[in-house]
Amino acid sequence: MVDPAAGQGRNDRNSRRGNVSERDNTDYSDPDHVEDLGASPSYIDNPQLRLEAYRAGIWVGVAGLAFLAVYISQSLLVIFGGLVFAAMIDGGARLMGRVAPLPRPVRVIAVLLLVVVFLAWLSAFAGSQIAQQAATLPAIIQGQATEVFEWAQANGLGVKEADLQAIAGQLASGVGTVTRALTGLAGGLTSAVLIVIIGLYVALDPNLYERGVEWMAPRQNRRELHVTLVKMAYTLRRLMAGRLVGMLIEGIFTYIMLTVVAQLIGIGTVPMAALLAILTGLLAFVPNIGAIVSGVLMITVGFSGGYDMGIYTLVVYFLVQNVDGYIVIPMIAKKTVDLAPALVLGFQLIMGILFGILGLFLADPLMAMIKVALERRSEQNEIKQARAREARLATQDTDGS
């Protein structure tokens, strides 16, 4: 006899095999085919609860992105440094293109070769002299600090050597805290190499990366984003051009004043004039703070050669800073960027504490980019508000008629 239950089971299995076979033969490439998989276990039936869950997901995503940005902030800063380096190369390539209409890669390579030749010349002709001067600079600074300490004690100031040592230790600890972030990415040399490589890639074909950034934005916002990116690139090129011109003028002017002019007025060449000129030029890249550091070094070395030389270096420092602050920067940088000095100084302090020397160097360009982005956002909001007012006036006129 045949068991009816067994027969029913065989029929069910055959039916399931048939359904599987039918499902396997389904053409999933058909866009009209949608297989009904049933209700989702993650679906929230309550509309209010579903809206709150959606909002909570957005907040969690924003918090996660903020945490990720903080976690990889050093790498992001290195990438931004590469963009700043690319802007300097791009500016030189554009300037060369006005004279020689060569292909862009050729102009970029020519600019890099000029920089390498200049560094090689500097190392060959001034390397040994600068190295000797750099070796004697700490001893001169220490000697001047000792003289200041003895003068303070002679004039009745209650300054003890132990207090000075404690202050020096705190300063050293503070410098270590500030520069700790720089060494987080396998050292400053690795960061510099990465900045150069990233900058070189971007400078060779900036449109490729610009299109990539625009592609990630919604289609209706790409045009505005393109305008913002173009304005950012223009502002960054002008800012870097101002920095480079200011560095060159300050370095040359400082060297002439400490050597030629000092001999003409009878004071004699200031010790370590070449090193002081190079440090003044390099530190001019960092506004405000760089000028203070270079001025302190110059005046300290000047007073090591006598009272007259110290007063002369003080005058030279004020002349250099006035030429840079009231002639060079207003003509090139401030007309384009127009950043408030106190705002830049405060941002430099924050970036220096958070990211060390690298953050200090990139604070000014980053502040300029933030300013351009805020200005573009304000312009877009003004346009939207003007259109909304025009629409309201048109509606009122239609209702009135």
Short mmCIF file of C-alpha atoms in Angstrom, two decimals:
data_model
loop_
_atom_site.label_atom_id
_atom_site.label_comp_id
_atom_site.label_asym_id
_atom_site.label_seq_id
_atom_site.Cartn_x
_atom_site.Cartn_y
_atom_site.Cartn_z
CA MET A 1 0.00 0.00 0.00
CA VAL A 2 1.10 3.56 -0.66
CA ASP A 3 1.22 5.88 2.26
CA PRO A 4 -0.81 9.01 1.39
CA ALA A 5 1.39 11.16 3.66
CA ALA A 6 4.55 9.96 1.88
CA GLY A 7 2.99 10.73 -1.48
CA GLN A 8 2.01 14.18 -0.30
CA GLY A 9 5.61 14.76 0.92
CA ARG A 10 7.02 13.74 -2.46
CA ASN A 11 4.61 16.11 -4.18
CA ASP A 12 5.68 18.97 -1.87
CA ARG A 13 9.37 18.29 -2.55
CA ASN A 14 8.76 18.15 -6.27
CA SER A 15 6.82 21.40 -6.04
CA ARG A 16 9.67 23.06 -4.16
CA ARG A 17 12.22 21.73 -6.69
CA GLY A 18 10.06 23.08 -9.46
CA ASN A 19 9.86 26.48 -7.80
CA VAL A 20 13.64 26.54 -7.35
CA SER A 21 14.14 25.52 -10.96
CA GLU A 22 11.70 28.18 -12.06
CA ARG A 23 13.47 30.77 -9.88
CA ASP A 24 16.86 29.78 -11.28
CA ASN A 25 15.58 30.20 -14.83
CA THR A 26 14.29 33.69 -14.08
CA ASP A 27 15.86 36.44 -16.14
CA TYR A 28 17.21 38.80 -13.46
CA SER A 29 18.52 41.17 -16.13
CA ASP A 30 14.94 42.17 -16.85
CA PRO A 31 14.47 45.61 -15.23
CA ASP A 32 10.75 44.93 -14.76
CA HIS A 33 11.40 41.80 -12.71
CA VAL A 34 11.12 42.42 -8.97
CA GLU A 35 11.06 39.40 -6.72
CA ASP A 36 8.83 39.70 -3.69
CA LEU A 37 11.02 38.84 -0.69
CA GLY A 38 8.47 39.82 1.91
CA ALA A 39 8.62 42.57 4.53
CA SER A 40 12.03 43.76 5.75
CA PRO A 41 12.85 43.07 9.42
CA SER A 42 14.41 46.54 9.68
CA TYR A 43 11.31 48.37 8.47
CA ILE A 44 9.79 50.75 11.06
CA ASP A 45 6.03 51.01 10.67
CA ASN A 46 5.54 54.10 12.83
CA PRO A 47 6.23 57.22 10.68
CA GLN A 48 7.36 59.35 13.63
CA LEU A 49 9.68 56.64 14.90
CA ARG A 50 11.02 56.13 11.39
CA LEU A 51 11.76 59.88 11.06
CA GLU A 52 13.54 59.94 14.44
CA ALA A 53 15.62 56.92 13.48
CA TYR A 54 16.56 58.65 10.24
CA ARG A 55 17.65 61.77 12.16
CA ALA A 56 19.59 59.68 14.67
CA GLY A 57 21.38 57.94 11.81
CA ILE A 58 22.39 61.30 10.37
CA TRP A 59 23.77 62.49 13.72
CA VAL A 60 25.68 59.24 14.20
CA GLY A 61 27.14 59.60 10.71
CA VAL A 62 28.19 63.21 11.34
CA ALA A 63 29.78 62.28 14.67
CA GLY A 64 31.57 59.35 13.01
CA LEU A 65 32.93 61.59 10.25
CA ALA A 66 34.11 64.14 12.83
CA PHE A 67 35.88 61.44 14.83
CA LEU A 68 37.46 60.08 11.64
CA ALA A 69 38.63 63.56 10.64
CA VAL A 70 40.31 64.03 14.04
CA TYR A 71 41.87 60.57 13.87
CA ILE A 72 43.39 61.16 10.42
CA SER A 73 43.93 64.90 10.85
CA GLN A 74 47.71 64.62 10.44
CA SER A 75 47.31 62.83 7.11
CA LEU A 76 44.72 65.39 5.97
CA LEU A 77 47.15 68.18 6.86
CA VAL A 78 49.89 66.51 4.80
CA ILE A 79 47.46 66.30 1.85
CA PHE A 80 46.64 69.98 2.23
CA GLY A 81 50.36 70.72 2.34
CA GLY A 82 50.67 68.90 -0.98
CA LEU A 83 47.93 71.14 -2.41
CA VAL A 84 49.80 74.23 -1.19
CA PHE A 85 53.01 72.97 -2.80
CA ALA A 86 51.06 72.25 -6.00
CA ALA A 87 49.72 75.81 -5.98
CA MET A 88 53.27 77.19 -5.84
CA ILE A 89 54.39 74.95 -8.72
CA ASP A 90 51.25 75.80 -10.68
CA GLY A 91 51.87 79.50 -10.19
CA GLY A 92 55.41 79.18 -11.53
CA ALA A 93 54.21 77.10 -14.48
CA ARG A 94 51.51 79.65 -15.34
CA LEU A 95 54.04 82.48 -15.12
CA MET A 96 56.42 80.59 -17.40
CA GLY A 97 53.54 79.93 -19.80
CA ARG A 98 53.22 83.67 -20.42
CA VAL A 99 56.78 83.75 -21.74
CA ALA A 100 57.17 80.29 -23.29
CA PRO A 101 54.00 78.53 -24.55
CA LEU A 102 55.24 75.04 -23.69
CA PRO A 103 53.08 72.04 -22.66
CA ARG A 104 52.09 72.07 -19.02
CA PRO A 105 54.14 69.01 -17.95
CA VAL A 106 57.26 70.57 -19.49
CA ARG A 107 56.70 73.83 -17.61
CA VAL A 108 56.10 72.02 -14.32
CA ILE A 109 59.31 70.01 -14.70
CA ALA A 110 61.19 73.19 -15.64
CA VAL A 111 60.01 74.91 -12.46
CA LEU A 112 61.11 71.94 -10.36
CA LEU A 113 64.50 71.89 -12.07
CA LEU A 114 64.99 75.59 -11.34
CA VAL A 115 64.24 74.95 -7.66
CA VAL A 116 66.69 72.04 -7.55
CA VAL A 117 69.39 74.12 -9.26
CA PHE A 118 68.90 76.95 -6.77
CA LEU A 119 69.15 74.58 -3.79
CA ALA A 120 72.28 72.97 -5.27
CA TRP A 121 73.86 76.38 -5.79
CA LEU A 122 72.96 77.41 -2.26
CA SER A 123 74.50 74.24 -0.84
CA ALA A 124 77.65 74.47 -2.96
CA PHE A 125 78.52 78.14 -2.47
CA ALA A 126 77.10 78.91 0.96
CA GLY A 127 76.70 75.50 2.57
CA SER A 128 79.98 75.38 4.50
CA GLN A 129 79.70 78.99 5.68
CA ILE A 130 76.12 78.56 6.81
CA ALA A 131 76.97 75.30 8.59
CA GLN A 132 79.75 76.99 10.56
CA GLN A 133 77.50 79.89 11.46
CA ALA A 134 74.71 77.55 12.51
CA ALA A 135 77.13 75.70 14.81
CA THR A 136 78.10 78.93 16.62
CA LEU A 137 74.57 80.34 16.86
CA PRO A 138 73.51 78.38 20.01
CA ALA A 139 76.67 79.48 21.85
CA ILE A 140 76.00 83.14 21.02
CA ILE A 141 72.39 82.89 22.17
CA GLN A 142 73.45 81.21 25.41
CA GLY A 143 76.08 83.88 26.03
CA GLN A 144 73.56 86.67 25.46
CA ALA A 145 71.10 84.99 27.84
CA THR A 146 73.82 84.82 30.50
CA GLU A 147 74.58 88.52 30.07
CA VAL A 148 70.90 89.39 30.42
CA PHE A 149 70.73 87.27 33.59
CA GLU A 150 73.77 89.01 35.11
CA TRP A 151 72.40 92.44 34.17
CA ALA A 152 69.09 91.63 35.86
CA GLN A 153 70.85 90.53 39.05
CA ALA A 154 73.07 93.64 39.05
CA ASN A 155 70.01 95.90 38.87
CA GLY A 156 68.30 94.30 41.85
CA LEU A 157 65.86 92.03 40.02
CA GLY A 158 65.16 88.87 42.02
CA VAL A 159 65.98 86.45 39.25
CA LYS A 160 67.60 83.16 40.22
CA GLU A 161 69.39 80.75 37.97
CA ALA A 162 67.17 77.90 39.16
CA ASP A 163 64.10 79.86 38.08
CA LEU A 164 65.57 80.40 34.64
CA GLN A 165 66.36 76.71 34.34
CA ALA A 166 62.80 75.85 35.33
CA ILE A 167 61.42 78.28 32.74
CA ALA A 168 63.74 76.82 30.12
CA GLY A 169 62.54 73.33 31.01
CA GLN A 170 58.91 74.38 30.67
CA LEU A 171 59.63 75.99 27.32
CA ALA A 172 61.39 72.86 26.13
CA SER A 173 58.43 70.77 27.29
CA GLY A 174 56.05 73.09 25.48
CA VAL A 175 58.07 72.88 22.28
CA GLY A 176 58.04 69.10 22.59
CA THR A 177 54.27 69.16 22.94
CA VAL A 178 53.87 71.42 19.93
CA THR A 179 56.18 69.40 17.68
CA ARG A 180 54.93 65.97 18.77
CA ALA A 181 52.23 65.94 16.12
CA LEU A 182 54.78 66.52 13.36
CA THR A 183 56.69 63.37 14.24
CA GLY A 184 53.53 61.26 14.28
CA LEU A 185 53.76 60.48 10.56
CA ALA A 186 57.16 58.73 10.57
CA GLY A 187 59.00 62.01 11.04
CA GLY A 188 59.15 65.39 9.38
CA LEU A 189 61.22 64.09 6.48
CA THR A 190 58.52 61.61 5.49
CA SER A 191 55.89 64.34 5.70
CA ALA A 192 57.98 66.60 3.46
CA VAL A 193 58.48 63.82 0.90
CA LEU A 194 54.74 63.05 0.86
CA ILE A 195 53.92 66.73 0.43
CA VAL A 196 56.29 67.00 -2.53
CA ILE A 197 54.95 63.83 -4.20
CA ILE A 198 51.29 64.81 -3.74
CA GLY A 199 51.98 68.34 -4.93
CA LEU A 200 53.80 67.06 -8.01
CA TYR A 201 50.94 64.77 -9.02
CA VAL A 202 48.35 67.51 -8.56
CA ALA A 203 50.44 70.12 -10.38
CA LEU A 204 50.92 67.89 -13.43
CA ASP A 205 47.15 67.47 -14.00
CA PRO A 206 45.03 69.58 -11.60
CA ASN A 207 41.89 69.24 -13.74
CA LEU A 208 41.79 65.50 -13.09
CA TYR A 209 41.47 65.95 -9.33
CA GLU A 210 39.17 68.94 -9.70
CA ARG A 211 36.75 66.88 -11.80
CA GLY A 212 36.92 64.09 -9.23
CA VAL A 213 35.88 66.43 -6.42
CA GLU A 214 33.06 67.86 -8.53
CA TRP A 215 31.86 64.37 -9.48
CA MET A 216 31.22 63.55 -5.80
CA ALA A 217 28.84 66.50 -5.49
CA PRO A 218 25.17 66.41 -6.62
CA ARG A 219 24.71 67.30 -10.26
CA GLN A 220 22.82 70.51 -9.52
CA ASN A 221 25.63 71.77 -7.24
CA ARG A 222 28.60 71.01 -9.46
CA ARG A 223 28.67 74.36 -11.22
CA GLU A 224 28.80 76.31 -7.96
CA LEU A 225 31.42 73.93 -6.60
CA HIS A 226 33.51 74.45 -9.73
CA VAL A 227 33.41 78.23 -9.25
CA THR A 228 34.40 77.83 -5.59
CA LEU A 229 37.32 75.54 -6.43
CA VAL A 230 38.57 77.90 -9.13
CA LYS A 231 38.44 80.85 -6.75
CA MET A 232 40.20 78.84 -4.03
CA ALA A 233 42.98 77.86 -6.43
CA TYR A 234 43.40 81.45 -7.60
CA THR A 235 43.51 82.77 -4.04
CA LEU A 236 46.01 80.11 -2.98
CA ARG A 237 48.30 80.89 -5.92
CA ARG A 238 48.25 84.60 -5.14
CA LEU A 239 48.83 83.98 -1.45
CA MET A 240 51.80 81.69 -2.12
CA ALA A 241 53.21 84.14 -4.68
CA GLY A 242 53.07 86.85 -2.04
CA ARG A 243 54.80 84.60 0.47
CA LEU A 244 57.60 83.63 -1.93
CA VAL A 245 58.22 87.20 -3.08
CA GLY A 246 58.20 88.39 0.52
CA MET A 247 60.67 85.66 1.52
CA LEU A 248 63.03 86.59 -1.32
CA ILE A 249 62.88 90.33 -0.66
CA GLU A 250 63.34 89.94 3.10
CA GLY A 251 66.30 87.59 2.69
CA ILE A 252 68.12 89.77 0.14
CA PHE A 253 67.33 93.01 1.97
CA THR A 254 68.49 91.59 5.30
CA TYR A 255 71.77 90.34 3.83
CA ILE A 256 72.52 93.71 2.19
CA MET A 257 71.74 95.61 5.37
CA LEU A 258 73.84 93.30 7.58
CA THR A 259 76.86 93.32 5.26
CA VAL A 260 77.13 96.18 2.74
CA VAL A 261 75.24 98.91 4.60
CA ALA A 262 76.76 97.93 7.96
CA GLN A 263 80.25 98.34 6.52
CA LEU A 264 79.38 101.66 4.90
CA ILE A 265 78.27 103.23 8.20
CA GLY A 266 81.34 101.93 10.04
CA ILE A 267 79.77 99.23 12.20
CA GLY A 268 81.24 96.27 10.33
CA THR A 269 79.64 93.12 9.02
CA VAL A 270 77.20 91.57 11.46
CA PRO A 271 78.24 88.04 12.48
CA MET A 272 76.40 85.22 10.70
CA ALA A 273 74.84 87.62 8.20
CA ALA A 274 74.22 84.90 5.61
CA LEU A 275 72.53 82.58 8.12
CA LEU A 276 70.39 85.38 9.56
CA ALA A 277 69.32 86.43 6.06
CA ILE A 278 68.31 82.87 5.13
CA LEU A 279 66.44 82.35 8.41
CA THR A 280 64.65 85.69 7.97
CA GLY A 281 63.61 84.71 4.44
CA LEU A 282 62.43 81.22 5.41
CA LEU A 283 60.54 82.39 8.48
CA ALA A 284 58.78 85.03 6.38
CA PHE A 285 56.61 82.17 5.10
CA VAL A 286 54.94 82.17 8.53
CA PRO A 287 53.50 85.68 9.08
CA ASN A 288 53.60 87.31 12.52
CA ILE A 289 55.31 84.49 14.42
CA GLY A 290 58.11 84.05 11.87
CA ALA A 291 58.93 87.75 11.98
CA ILE A 292 59.16 87.68 15.79
CA VAL A 293 61.49 84.66 15.83
CA SER A 294 63.79 86.03 13.13
CA GLY A 295 63.88 89.43 14.83
CA VAL A 296 64.86 87.96 18.19
CA LEU A 297 67.67 85.96 16.60
CA MET A 298 68.95 88.95 14.63
CA ILE A 299 68.96 91.32 17.59
CA THR A 300 70.54 88.70 19.87
CA VAL A 301 73.41 88.14 17.45
CA GLY A 302 73.74 91.90 16.93
CA PHE A 303 74.23 92.66 20.61
CA SER A 304 76.93 89.99 20.75
CA GLY A 305 79.06 92.33 18.59
CA GLY A 306 78.53 95.39 20.76
CA TYR A 307 75.93 97.96 21.74
CA ASP A 308 76.11 99.87 18.45
CA MET A 309 75.69 96.71 16.37
CA GLY A 310 72.77 95.62 18.53
CA ILE A 311 70.96 98.92 17.99
CA TYR A 312 71.71 98.68 14.28
CA THR A 313 70.23 95.16 13.99
CA LEU A 314 67.14 96.42 15.83
CA VAL A 315 66.75 99.15 13.20
CA VAL A 316 67.31 96.62 10.41
CA TYR A 317 64.62 94.36 11.85
CA PHE A 318 62.03 97.16 11.88
CA LEU A 319 63.01 98.22 8.34
CA VAL A 320 62.67 94.65 7.04
CA GLN A 321 59.28 94.13 8.64
CA ASN A 322 57.97 97.51 7.45
CA VAL A 323 59.08 96.83 3.86
CA ASP A 324 57.43 93.42 3.93
CA GLY A 325 54.32 94.48 5.85
CA TYR A 326 53.54 97.78 4.11
CA ILE A 327 54.88 97.27 0.56
CA VAL A 328 55.19 93.62 -0.47
CA ILE A 329 52.22 91.95 1.25
CA PRO A 330 49.69 94.75 0.57
CA MET A 331 50.64 94.74 -3.12
CA ILE A 332 50.38 90.97 -3.63
CA ALA A 333 48.67 89.07 -0.83
CA LYS A 334 46.43 91.35 1.18
CA LYS A 335 44.66 92.70 -1.88
CA THR A 336 43.51 89.18 -2.66
CA VAL A 337 43.11 87.48 0.71
CA ASP A 338 42.69 90.40 3.12
CA LEU A 339 42.98 88.39 6.33
CA ALA A 340 42.82 90.15 9.67
CA PRO A 341 46.28 89.91 11.37
CA ALA A 342 44.84 89.09 14.81
CA LEU A 343 42.66 86.34 13.31
CA VAL A 344 45.65 84.84 11.48
CA LEU A 345 47.80 84.97 14.63
CA GLY A 346 45.14 83.25 16.73
CA PHE A 347 44.63 80.55 14.10
CA GLN A 348 48.39 80.02 13.90
CA LEU A 349 48.58 79.48 17.64
CA ILE A 350 45.74 76.94 17.53
CA MET A 351 47.22 75.07 14.55
CA GLY A 352 50.68 75.11 16.13
CA ILE A 353 49.42 73.55 19.35
CA LEU A 354 47.32 70.93 17.54
CA PHE A 355 49.66 69.95 14.70
CA GLY A 356 53.09 71.38 15.48
CA ILE A 357 55.38 73.06 12.97
CA LEU A 358 53.46 71.73 9.99
CA GLY A 359 50.20 73.19 11.27
CA LEU A 360 51.92 76.51 11.95
CA PHE A 361 53.22 76.71 8.37
CA LEU A 362 49.85 75.80 6.83
CA ALA A 363 47.64 77.91 9.11
CA ASP A 364 47.63 80.95 6.83
CA PRO A 365 46.70 79.07 3.59
CA LEU A 366 44.06 77.05 5.43
CA MET A 367 42.51 80.21 6.87
CA ALA A 368 42.43 81.74 3.38
CA MET A 369 40.63 78.69 1.97
CA ILE A 370 38.08 78.76 4.80
CA LYS A 371 37.48 82.46 4.12
CA VAL A 372 36.88 81.83 0.40
CA ALA A 373 34.45 78.99 1.17
CA LEU A 374 32.49 81.16 3.63
CA GLU A 375 32.36 84.03 1.15
CA ARG A 376 31.04 81.75 -1.59
CA ARG A 377 28.44 80.34 0.79
CA SER A 378 27.35 83.86 1.71
CA GLU A 379 27.03 84.81 -1.98
CA GLN A 380 24.87 81.75 -2.69
CA ASN A 381 22.63 82.51 0.28
CA GLU A 382 22.21 86.10 -0.88
CA ILE A 383 21.16 84.90 -4.35
CA LYS A 384 18.65 82.45 -2.86
CA GLN A 385 17.20 85.12 -0.57
CA ALA A 386 16.92 87.59 -3.45
CA ARG A 387 15.07 85.02 -5.56
CA ALA A 388 12.75 84.22 -2.66
CA ARG A 389 11.95 87.93 -2.23
CA GLU A 390 11.26 88.29 -5.95
CA ALA A 391 8.95 85.25 -5.84
CA ARG A 392 7.04 86.68 -2.86
CA LEU A 393 6.65 90.05 -4.58
CA ALA A 394 5.45 88.35 -7.76
CA THR A 395 2.91 86.34 -5.75
CA GLN A 396 1.65 89.45 -3.97
CA ASP A 397 1.28 91.31 -7.28
CA THR A 398 -0.66 88.38 -8.75
CA ASP A 399 -2.97 88.19 -5.74
CA GLY A 400 -3.50 91.95 -5.79
CA SER A 401 -4.44 92.00 -9.44
#
